[in-house]
PDB file of C-alpha atoms in Angstrom:
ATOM      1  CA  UNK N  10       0.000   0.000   0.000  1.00  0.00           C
ATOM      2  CA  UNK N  11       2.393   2.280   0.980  1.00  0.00           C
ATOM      3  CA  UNK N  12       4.813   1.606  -2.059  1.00  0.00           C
ATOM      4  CA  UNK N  13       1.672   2.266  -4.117  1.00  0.00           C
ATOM      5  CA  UNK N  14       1.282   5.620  -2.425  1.00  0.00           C
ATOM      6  CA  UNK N  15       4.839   6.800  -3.011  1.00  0.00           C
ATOM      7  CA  UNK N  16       5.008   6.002  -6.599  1.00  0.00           C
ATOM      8  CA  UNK N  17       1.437   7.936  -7.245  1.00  0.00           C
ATOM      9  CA  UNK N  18       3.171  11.203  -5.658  1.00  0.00           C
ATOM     10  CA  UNK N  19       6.363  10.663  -7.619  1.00  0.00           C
ATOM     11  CA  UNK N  20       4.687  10.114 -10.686  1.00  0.00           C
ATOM     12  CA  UNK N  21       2.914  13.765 -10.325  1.00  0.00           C
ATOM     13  CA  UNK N  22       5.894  15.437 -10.260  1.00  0.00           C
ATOM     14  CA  UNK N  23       7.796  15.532 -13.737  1.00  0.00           C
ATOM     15  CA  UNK N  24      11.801  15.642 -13.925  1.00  0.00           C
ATOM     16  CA  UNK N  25      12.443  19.244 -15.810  1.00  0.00           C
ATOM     17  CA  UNK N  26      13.870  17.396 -19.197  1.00  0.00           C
ATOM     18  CA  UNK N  27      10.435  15.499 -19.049  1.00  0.00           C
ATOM     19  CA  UNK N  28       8.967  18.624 -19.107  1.00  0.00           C
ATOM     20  CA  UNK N  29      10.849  19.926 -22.035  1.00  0.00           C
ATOM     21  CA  UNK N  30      10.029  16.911 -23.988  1.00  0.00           C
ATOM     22  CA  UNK N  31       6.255  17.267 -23.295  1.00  0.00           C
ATOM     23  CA  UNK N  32       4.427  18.162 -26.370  1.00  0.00           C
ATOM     24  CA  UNK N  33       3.353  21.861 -26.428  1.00  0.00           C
ATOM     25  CA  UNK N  34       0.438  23.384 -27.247  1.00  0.00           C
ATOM     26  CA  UNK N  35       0.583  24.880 -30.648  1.00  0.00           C
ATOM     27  CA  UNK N  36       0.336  28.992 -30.146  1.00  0.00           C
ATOM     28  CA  UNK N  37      -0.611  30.853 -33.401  1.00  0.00           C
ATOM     29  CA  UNK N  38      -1.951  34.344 -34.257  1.00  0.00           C
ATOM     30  CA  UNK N  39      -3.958  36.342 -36.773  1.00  0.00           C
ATOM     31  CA  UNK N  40      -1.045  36.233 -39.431  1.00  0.00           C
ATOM     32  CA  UNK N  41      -0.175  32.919 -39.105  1.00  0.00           C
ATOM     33  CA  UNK N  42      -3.840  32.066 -39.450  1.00  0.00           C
ATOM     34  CA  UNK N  43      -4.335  33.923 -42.742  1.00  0.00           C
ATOM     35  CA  UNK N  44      -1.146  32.895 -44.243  1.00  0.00           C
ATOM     36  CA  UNK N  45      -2.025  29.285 -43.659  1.00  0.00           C
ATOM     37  CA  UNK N  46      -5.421  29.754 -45.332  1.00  0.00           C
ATOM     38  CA  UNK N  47      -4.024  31.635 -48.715  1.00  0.00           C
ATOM     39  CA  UNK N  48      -1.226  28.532 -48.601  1.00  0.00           C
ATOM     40  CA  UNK N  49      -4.147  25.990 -48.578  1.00  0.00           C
ATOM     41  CA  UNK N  50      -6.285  28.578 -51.411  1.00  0.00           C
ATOM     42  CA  UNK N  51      -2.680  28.365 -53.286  1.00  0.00           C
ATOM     43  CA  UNK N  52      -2.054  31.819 -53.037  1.00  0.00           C
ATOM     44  CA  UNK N  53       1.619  33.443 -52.906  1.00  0.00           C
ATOM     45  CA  UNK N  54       0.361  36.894 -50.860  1.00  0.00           C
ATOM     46  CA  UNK N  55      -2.599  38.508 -49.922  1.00  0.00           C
ATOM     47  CA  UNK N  56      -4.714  40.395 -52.252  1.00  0.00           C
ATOM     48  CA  UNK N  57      -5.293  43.786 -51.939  1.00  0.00           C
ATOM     49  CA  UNK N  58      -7.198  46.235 -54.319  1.00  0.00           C
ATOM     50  CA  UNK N  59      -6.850  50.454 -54.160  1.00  0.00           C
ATOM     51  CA  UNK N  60      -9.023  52.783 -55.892  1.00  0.00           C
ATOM     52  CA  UNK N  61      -7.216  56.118 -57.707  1.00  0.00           C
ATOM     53  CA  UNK N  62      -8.335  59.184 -59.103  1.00  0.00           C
ATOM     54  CA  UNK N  63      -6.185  61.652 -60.407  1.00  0.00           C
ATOM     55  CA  UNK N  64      -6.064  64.760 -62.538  1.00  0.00           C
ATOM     56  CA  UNK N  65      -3.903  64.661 -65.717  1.00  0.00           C
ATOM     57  CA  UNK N  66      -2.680  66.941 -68.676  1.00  0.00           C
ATOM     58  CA  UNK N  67      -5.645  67.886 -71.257  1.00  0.00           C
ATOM     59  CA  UNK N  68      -5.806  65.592 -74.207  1.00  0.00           C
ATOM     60  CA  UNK N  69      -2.948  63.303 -72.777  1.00  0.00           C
ATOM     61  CA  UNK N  70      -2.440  60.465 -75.561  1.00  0.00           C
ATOM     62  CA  UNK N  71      -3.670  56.619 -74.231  1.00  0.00           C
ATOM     63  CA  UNK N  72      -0.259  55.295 -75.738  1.00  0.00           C
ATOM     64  CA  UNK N  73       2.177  57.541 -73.436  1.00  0.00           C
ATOM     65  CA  UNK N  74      -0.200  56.964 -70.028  1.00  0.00           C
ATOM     66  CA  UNK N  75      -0.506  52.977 -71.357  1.00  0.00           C
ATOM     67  CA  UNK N  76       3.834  53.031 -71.708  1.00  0.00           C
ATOM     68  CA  UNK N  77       4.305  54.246 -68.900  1.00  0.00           C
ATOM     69  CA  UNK N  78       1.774  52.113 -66.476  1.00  0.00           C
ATOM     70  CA  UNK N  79       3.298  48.849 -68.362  1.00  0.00           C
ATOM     71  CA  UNK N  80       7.262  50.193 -67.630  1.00  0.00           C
ATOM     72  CA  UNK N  81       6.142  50.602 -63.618  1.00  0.00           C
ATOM     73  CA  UNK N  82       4.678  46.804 -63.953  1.00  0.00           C
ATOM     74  CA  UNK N  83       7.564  45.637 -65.392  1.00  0.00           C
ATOM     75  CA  UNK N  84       9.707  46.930 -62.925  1.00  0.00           C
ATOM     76  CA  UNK N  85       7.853  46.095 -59.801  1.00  0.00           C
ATOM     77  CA  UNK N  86       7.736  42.291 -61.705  1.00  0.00           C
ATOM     78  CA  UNK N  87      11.337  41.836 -61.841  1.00  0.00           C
ATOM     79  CA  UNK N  88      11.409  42.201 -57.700  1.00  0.00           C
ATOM     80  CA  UNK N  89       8.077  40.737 -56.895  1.00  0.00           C
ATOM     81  CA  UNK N  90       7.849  37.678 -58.981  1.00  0.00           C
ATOM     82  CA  UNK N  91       4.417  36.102 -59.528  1.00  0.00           C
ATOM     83  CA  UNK N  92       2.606  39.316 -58.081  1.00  0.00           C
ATOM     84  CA  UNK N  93       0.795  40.794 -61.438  1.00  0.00           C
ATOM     85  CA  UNK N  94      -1.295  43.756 -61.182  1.00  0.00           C
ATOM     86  CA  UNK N  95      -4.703  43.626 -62.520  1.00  0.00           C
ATOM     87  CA  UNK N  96      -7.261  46.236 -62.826  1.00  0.00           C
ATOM     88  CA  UNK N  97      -8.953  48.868 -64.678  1.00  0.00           C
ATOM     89  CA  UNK N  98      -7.888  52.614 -65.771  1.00  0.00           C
ATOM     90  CA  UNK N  99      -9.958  54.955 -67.305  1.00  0.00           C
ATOM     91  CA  UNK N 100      -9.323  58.153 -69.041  1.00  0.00           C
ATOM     92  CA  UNK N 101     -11.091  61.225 -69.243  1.00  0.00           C
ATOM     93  CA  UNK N 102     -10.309  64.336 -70.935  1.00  0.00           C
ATOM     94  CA  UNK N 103      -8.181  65.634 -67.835  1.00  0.00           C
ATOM     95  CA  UNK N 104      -8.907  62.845 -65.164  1.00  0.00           C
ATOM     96  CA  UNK N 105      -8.309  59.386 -64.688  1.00  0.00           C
ATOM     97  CA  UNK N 106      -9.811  56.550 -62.296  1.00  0.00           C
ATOM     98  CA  UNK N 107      -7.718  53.509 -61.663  1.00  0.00           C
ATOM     99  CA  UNK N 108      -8.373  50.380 -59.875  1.00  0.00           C
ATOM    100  CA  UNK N 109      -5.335  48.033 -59.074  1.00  0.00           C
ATOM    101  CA  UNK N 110      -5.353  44.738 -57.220  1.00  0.00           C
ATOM    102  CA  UNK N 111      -2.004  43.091 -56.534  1.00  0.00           C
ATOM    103  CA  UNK N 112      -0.005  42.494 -53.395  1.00  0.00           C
ATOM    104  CA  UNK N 113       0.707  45.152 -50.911  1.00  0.00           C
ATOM    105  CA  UNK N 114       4.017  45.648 -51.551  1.00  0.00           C
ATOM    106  CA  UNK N 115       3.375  45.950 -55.455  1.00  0.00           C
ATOM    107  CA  UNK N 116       1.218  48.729 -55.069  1.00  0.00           C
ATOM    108  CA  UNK N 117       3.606  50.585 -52.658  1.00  0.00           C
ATOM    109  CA  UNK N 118       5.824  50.261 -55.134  1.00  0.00           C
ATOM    110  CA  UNK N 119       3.272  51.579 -57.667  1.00  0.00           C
ATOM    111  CA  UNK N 120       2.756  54.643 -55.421  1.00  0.00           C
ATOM    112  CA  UNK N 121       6.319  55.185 -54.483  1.00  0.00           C
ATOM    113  CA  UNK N 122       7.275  55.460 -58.695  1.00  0.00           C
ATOM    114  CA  UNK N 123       4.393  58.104 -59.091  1.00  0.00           C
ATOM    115  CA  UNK N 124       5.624  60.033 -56.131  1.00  0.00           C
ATOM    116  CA  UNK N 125       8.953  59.755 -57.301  1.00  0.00           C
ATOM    117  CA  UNK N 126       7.673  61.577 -60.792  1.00  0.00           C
ATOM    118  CA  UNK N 127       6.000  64.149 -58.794  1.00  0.00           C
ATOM    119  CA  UNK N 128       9.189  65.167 -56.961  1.00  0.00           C
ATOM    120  CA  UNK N 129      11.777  65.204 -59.394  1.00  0.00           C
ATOM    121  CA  UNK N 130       9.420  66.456 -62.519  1.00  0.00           C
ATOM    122  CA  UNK N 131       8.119  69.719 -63.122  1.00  0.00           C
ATOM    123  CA  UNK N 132       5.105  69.026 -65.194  1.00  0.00           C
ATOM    124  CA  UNK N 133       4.472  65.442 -64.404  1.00  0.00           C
ATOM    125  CA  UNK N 134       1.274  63.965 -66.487  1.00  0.00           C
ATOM    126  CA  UNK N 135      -0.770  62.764 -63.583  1.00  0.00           C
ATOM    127  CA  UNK N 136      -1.121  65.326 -60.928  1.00  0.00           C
ATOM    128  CA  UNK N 137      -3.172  65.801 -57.371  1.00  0.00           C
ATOM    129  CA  UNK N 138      -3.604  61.396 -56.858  1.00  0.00           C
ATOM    130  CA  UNK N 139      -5.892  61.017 -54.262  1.00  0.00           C
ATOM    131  CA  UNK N 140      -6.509  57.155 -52.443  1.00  0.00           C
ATOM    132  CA  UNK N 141     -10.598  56.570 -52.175  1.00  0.00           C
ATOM    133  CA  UNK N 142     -10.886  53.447 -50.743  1.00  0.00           C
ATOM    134  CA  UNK N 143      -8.310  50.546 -49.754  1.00  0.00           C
ATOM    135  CA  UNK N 144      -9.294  46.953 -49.685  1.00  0.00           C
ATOM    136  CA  UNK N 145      -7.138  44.650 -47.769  1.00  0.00           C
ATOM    137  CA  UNK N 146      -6.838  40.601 -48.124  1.00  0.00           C
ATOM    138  CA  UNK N 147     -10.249  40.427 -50.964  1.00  0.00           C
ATOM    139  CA  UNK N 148     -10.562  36.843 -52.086  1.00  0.00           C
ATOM    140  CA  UNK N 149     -10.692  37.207 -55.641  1.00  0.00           C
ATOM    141  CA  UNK N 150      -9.891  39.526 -58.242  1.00  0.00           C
ATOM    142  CA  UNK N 151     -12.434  41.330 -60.137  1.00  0.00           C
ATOM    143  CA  UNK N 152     -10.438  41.919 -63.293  1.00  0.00           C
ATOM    144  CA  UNK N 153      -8.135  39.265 -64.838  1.00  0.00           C
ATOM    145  CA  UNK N 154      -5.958  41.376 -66.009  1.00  0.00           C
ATOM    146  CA  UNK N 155      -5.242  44.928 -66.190  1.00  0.00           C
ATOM    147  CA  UNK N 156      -7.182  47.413 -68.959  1.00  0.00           C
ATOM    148  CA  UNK N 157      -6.766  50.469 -70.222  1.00  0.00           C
ATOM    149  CA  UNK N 158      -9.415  52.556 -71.849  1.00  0.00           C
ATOM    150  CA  UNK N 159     -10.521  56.152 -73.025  1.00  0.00           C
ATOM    151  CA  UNK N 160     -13.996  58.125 -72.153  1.00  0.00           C
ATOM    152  CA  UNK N 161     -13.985  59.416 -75.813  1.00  0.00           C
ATOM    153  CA  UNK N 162     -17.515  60.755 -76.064  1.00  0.00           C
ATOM    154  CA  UNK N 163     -19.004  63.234 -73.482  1.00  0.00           C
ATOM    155  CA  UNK N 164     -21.551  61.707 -71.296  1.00  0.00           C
ATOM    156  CA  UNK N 165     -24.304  64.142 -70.764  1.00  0.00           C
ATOM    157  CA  UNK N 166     -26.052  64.575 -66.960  1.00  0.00           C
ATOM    158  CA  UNK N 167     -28.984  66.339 -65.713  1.00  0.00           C
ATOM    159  CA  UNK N 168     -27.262  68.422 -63.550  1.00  0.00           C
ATOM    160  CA  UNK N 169     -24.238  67.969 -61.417  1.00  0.00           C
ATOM    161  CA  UNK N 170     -24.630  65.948 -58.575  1.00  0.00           C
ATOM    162  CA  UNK N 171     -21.645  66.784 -56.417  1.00  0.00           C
ATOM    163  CA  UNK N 172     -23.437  70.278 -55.824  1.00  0.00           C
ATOM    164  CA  UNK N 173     -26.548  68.476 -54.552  1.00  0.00           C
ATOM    165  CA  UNK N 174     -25.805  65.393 -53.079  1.00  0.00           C
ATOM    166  CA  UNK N 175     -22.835  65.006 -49.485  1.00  0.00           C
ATOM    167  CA  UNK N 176     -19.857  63.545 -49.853  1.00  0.00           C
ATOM    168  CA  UNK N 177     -20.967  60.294 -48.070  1.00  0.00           C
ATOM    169  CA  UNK N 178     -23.482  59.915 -51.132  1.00  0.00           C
ATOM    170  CA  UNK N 179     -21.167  61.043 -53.433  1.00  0.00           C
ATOM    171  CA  UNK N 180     -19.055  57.785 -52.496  1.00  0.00           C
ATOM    172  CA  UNK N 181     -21.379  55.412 -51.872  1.00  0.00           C
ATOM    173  CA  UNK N 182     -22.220  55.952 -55.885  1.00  0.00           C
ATOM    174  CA  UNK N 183     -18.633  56.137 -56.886  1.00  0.00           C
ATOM    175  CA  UNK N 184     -18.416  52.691 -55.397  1.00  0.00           C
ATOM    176  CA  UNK N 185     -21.509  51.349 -56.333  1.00  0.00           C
ATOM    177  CA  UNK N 186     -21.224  52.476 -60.106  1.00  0.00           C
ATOM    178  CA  UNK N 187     -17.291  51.157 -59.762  1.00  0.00           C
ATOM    179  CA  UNK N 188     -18.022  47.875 -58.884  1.00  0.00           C
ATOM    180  CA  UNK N 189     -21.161  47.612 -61.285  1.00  0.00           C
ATOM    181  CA  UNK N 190     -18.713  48.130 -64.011  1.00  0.00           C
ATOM    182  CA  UNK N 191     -15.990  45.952 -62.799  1.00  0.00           C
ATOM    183  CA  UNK N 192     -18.664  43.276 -62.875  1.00  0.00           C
ATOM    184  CA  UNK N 193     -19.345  44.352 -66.568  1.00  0.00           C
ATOM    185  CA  UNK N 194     -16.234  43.759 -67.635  1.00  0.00           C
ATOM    186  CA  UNK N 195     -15.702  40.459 -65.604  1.00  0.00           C
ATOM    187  CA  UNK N 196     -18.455  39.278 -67.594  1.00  0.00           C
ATOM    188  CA  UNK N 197     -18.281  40.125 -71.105  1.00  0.00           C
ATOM    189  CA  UNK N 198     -14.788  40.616 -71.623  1.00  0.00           C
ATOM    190  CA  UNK N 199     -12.578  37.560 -72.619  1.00  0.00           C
ATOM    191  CA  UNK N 200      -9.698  36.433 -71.206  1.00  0.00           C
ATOM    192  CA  UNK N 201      -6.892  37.534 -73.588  1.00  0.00           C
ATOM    193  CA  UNK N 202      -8.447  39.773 -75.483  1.00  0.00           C
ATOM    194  CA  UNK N 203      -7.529  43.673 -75.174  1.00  0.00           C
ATOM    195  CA  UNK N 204     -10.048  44.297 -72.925  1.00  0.00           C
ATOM    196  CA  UNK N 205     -13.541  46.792 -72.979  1.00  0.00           C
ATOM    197  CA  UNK N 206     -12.038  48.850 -75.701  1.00  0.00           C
ATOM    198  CA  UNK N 207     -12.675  52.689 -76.255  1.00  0.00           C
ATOM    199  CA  UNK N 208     -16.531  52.447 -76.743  1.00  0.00           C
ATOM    200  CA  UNK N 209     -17.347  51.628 -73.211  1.00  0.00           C
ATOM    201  CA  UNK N 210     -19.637  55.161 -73.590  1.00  0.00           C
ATOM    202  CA  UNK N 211     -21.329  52.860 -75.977  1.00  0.00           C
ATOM    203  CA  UNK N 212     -21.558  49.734 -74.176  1.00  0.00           C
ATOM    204  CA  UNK N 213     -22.697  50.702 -70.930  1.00  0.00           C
ATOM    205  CA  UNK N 214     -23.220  54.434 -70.764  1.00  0.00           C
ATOM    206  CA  UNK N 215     -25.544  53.995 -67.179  1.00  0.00           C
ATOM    207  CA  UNK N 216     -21.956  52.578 -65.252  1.00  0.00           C
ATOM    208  CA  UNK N 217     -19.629  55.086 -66.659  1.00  0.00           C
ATOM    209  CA  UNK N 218     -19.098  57.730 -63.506  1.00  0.00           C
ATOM    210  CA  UNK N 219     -19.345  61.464 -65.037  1.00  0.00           C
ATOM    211  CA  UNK N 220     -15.693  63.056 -64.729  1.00  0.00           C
ATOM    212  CA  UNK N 221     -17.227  66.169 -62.472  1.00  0.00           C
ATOM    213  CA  UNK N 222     -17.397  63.068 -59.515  1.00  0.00           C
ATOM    214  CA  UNK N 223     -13.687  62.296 -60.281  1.00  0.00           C
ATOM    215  CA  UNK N 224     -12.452  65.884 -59.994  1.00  0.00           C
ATOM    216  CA  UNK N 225     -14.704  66.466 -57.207  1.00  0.00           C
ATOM    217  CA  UNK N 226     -13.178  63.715 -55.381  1.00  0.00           C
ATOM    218  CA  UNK N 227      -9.717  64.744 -56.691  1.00  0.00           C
ATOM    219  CA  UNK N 228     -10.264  68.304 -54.898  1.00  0.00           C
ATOM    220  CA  UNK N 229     -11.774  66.946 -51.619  1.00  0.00           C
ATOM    221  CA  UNK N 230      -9.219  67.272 -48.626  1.00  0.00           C
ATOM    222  CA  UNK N 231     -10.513  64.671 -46.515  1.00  0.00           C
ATOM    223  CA  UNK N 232      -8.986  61.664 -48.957  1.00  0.00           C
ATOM    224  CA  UNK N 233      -5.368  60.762 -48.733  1.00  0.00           C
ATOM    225  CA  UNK N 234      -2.795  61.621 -50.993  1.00  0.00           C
ATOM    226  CA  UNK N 235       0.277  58.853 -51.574  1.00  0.00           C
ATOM    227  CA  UNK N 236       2.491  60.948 -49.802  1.00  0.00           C
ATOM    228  CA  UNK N 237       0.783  60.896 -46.508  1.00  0.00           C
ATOM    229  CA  UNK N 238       0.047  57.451 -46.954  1.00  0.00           C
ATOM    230  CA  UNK N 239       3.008  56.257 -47.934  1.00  0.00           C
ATOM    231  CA  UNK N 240       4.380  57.908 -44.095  1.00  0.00           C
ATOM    232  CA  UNK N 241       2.262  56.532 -42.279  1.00  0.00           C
ATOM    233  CA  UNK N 242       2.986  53.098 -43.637  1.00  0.00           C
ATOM    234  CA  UNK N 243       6.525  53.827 -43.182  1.00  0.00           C
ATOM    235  CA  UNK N 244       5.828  54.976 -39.653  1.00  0.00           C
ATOM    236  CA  UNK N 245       6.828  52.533 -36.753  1.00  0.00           C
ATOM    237  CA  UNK N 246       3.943  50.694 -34.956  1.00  0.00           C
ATOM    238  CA  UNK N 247       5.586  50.243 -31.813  1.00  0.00           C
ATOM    239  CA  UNK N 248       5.262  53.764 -30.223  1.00  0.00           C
ATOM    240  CA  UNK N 249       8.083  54.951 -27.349  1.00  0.00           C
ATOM    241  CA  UNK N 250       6.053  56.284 -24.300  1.00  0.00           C
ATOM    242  CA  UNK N 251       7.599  58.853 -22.158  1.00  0.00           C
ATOM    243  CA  UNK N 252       8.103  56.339 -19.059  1.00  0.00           C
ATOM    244  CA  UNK N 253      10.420  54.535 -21.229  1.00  0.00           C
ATOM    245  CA  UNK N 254      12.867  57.166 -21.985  1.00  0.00           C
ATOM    246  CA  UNK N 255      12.804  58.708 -18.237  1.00  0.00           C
ATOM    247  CA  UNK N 256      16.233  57.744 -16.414  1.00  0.00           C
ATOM    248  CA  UNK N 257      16.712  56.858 -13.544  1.00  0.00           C
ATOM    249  CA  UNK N 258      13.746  54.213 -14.659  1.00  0.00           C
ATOM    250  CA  UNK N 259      10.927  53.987 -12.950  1.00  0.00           C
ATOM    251  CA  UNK N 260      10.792  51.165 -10.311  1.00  0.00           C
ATOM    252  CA  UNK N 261       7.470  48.591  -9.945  1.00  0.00           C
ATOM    253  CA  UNK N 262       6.137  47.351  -7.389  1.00  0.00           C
TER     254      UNK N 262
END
């Protein structure tokens, strides 16, 4: 009985190399979690897609803005294998919108080039870029690959909405009309092919967004330029407080 006993209380106690050995509970986080699941969707990176508007010289040809897009992509590919850049860019007379889904680093890169331009170039074609919307880790793309294409023919409107309308409504139909026509395209365009062409104010006049909502949104301060976003993505996350940098430190009890 008593032999029992003792070799029940020793057999509770665990020598510190058994514990070692022990198998541990696996500990994961958020990342780890949504890493795993693009693995198992076959996925190299996360997708992310960024809406653009932008104001641009009068009467800028679709060759030099199509040139110099394709150089950027080129670039960016030679670094960031596997990560193409999909999307759609449209040109009006002196505005553009462009949507872009890649990986995040591809369109920092992106962003980085155009600031770049900006800086060192007097009369750089694309001027006042202004983010709209980011969307982080989408599951699919909506265009299969990326599409260039002019507003040739002025749309006509009843009157201008951006003088009637806030600028909560004024986005809610940007995106709504956005999307409508990504879903256009994702439909009748073929995969190869050169994409919606330059008739799209033929095709599907109702989904093209007049250009007055593009410069409106291209003159509204509360969107973020590339610059400011591109600092605060470059900005640390871990924050020094002041109780940290106070000497002699401050004891705890």
């Amino acid at each position: 009985m008593s032999i029992s006993a003792h070799t029940r209380k020793t057999n509770k106690k665990n020598s510190p190399l058994e514990s070692i050995l022990m198998p541990q509970v696996p500990r994961s986080n958020y990342l780890h979690l949504q890493e795993e699941k693009q693995r198992l969707q076959l996925k190299k990176f996360l997708l992310h897609r960024i809406f653009l508007v932008a104001k641009i010289t009068a009467n800028m040809e679709k060759k030099d803005i199509a040139e110099y897009y394709e150089q950027v992509f080129q670039s960016i590919l030679k670094r960031h294998l596997g990560e193409a850049v999909t999307g759609l860019l449209l040109i009006y007379p002196t505005s553009i919108l462009h949507i872009l889904e890649s990986s995040n680093d591809t369109l920092y890169q992106i962003l980085s080039d155009y600031l770049n331009h900006e800086k060192d170039e007097v009369e750089f074609f694309i001027q006042g870029m202004k983010i709209i919307v980011t969307s982080h880790n989408i599951p699919t793309r909506l265009f299969m690959q990326w599409y260039i294409s002019v507003i040739k023919a002025p749309v006509m409107y009843l009157d201008d909405v951006t003088q009637s309308q806030s600028l909560q409504e004024v986005i809610t139909e940007f995106l709504i009309q956005t999307h409508k026509l990504a879903l256009h395209i994702f439909k009748t365009v073929k995969v190869g092919t050169k994409g919606p062409g330059d008739n799209l104010h033929q095709i599907a006049p109702d989904l093209l967004l007049p250009e007055q909502i593009i410069k409106y949104l291209c003159n509204s301060e509360e969107f973020m330029d590339p610059e400011t976003f591109i600092n605060l993505y470059n900005k640390p996350i871990h924050v020094t407080l002041d109780s940290e940098v106070v000497w002699p430190a401050p004891s705890r009890f």
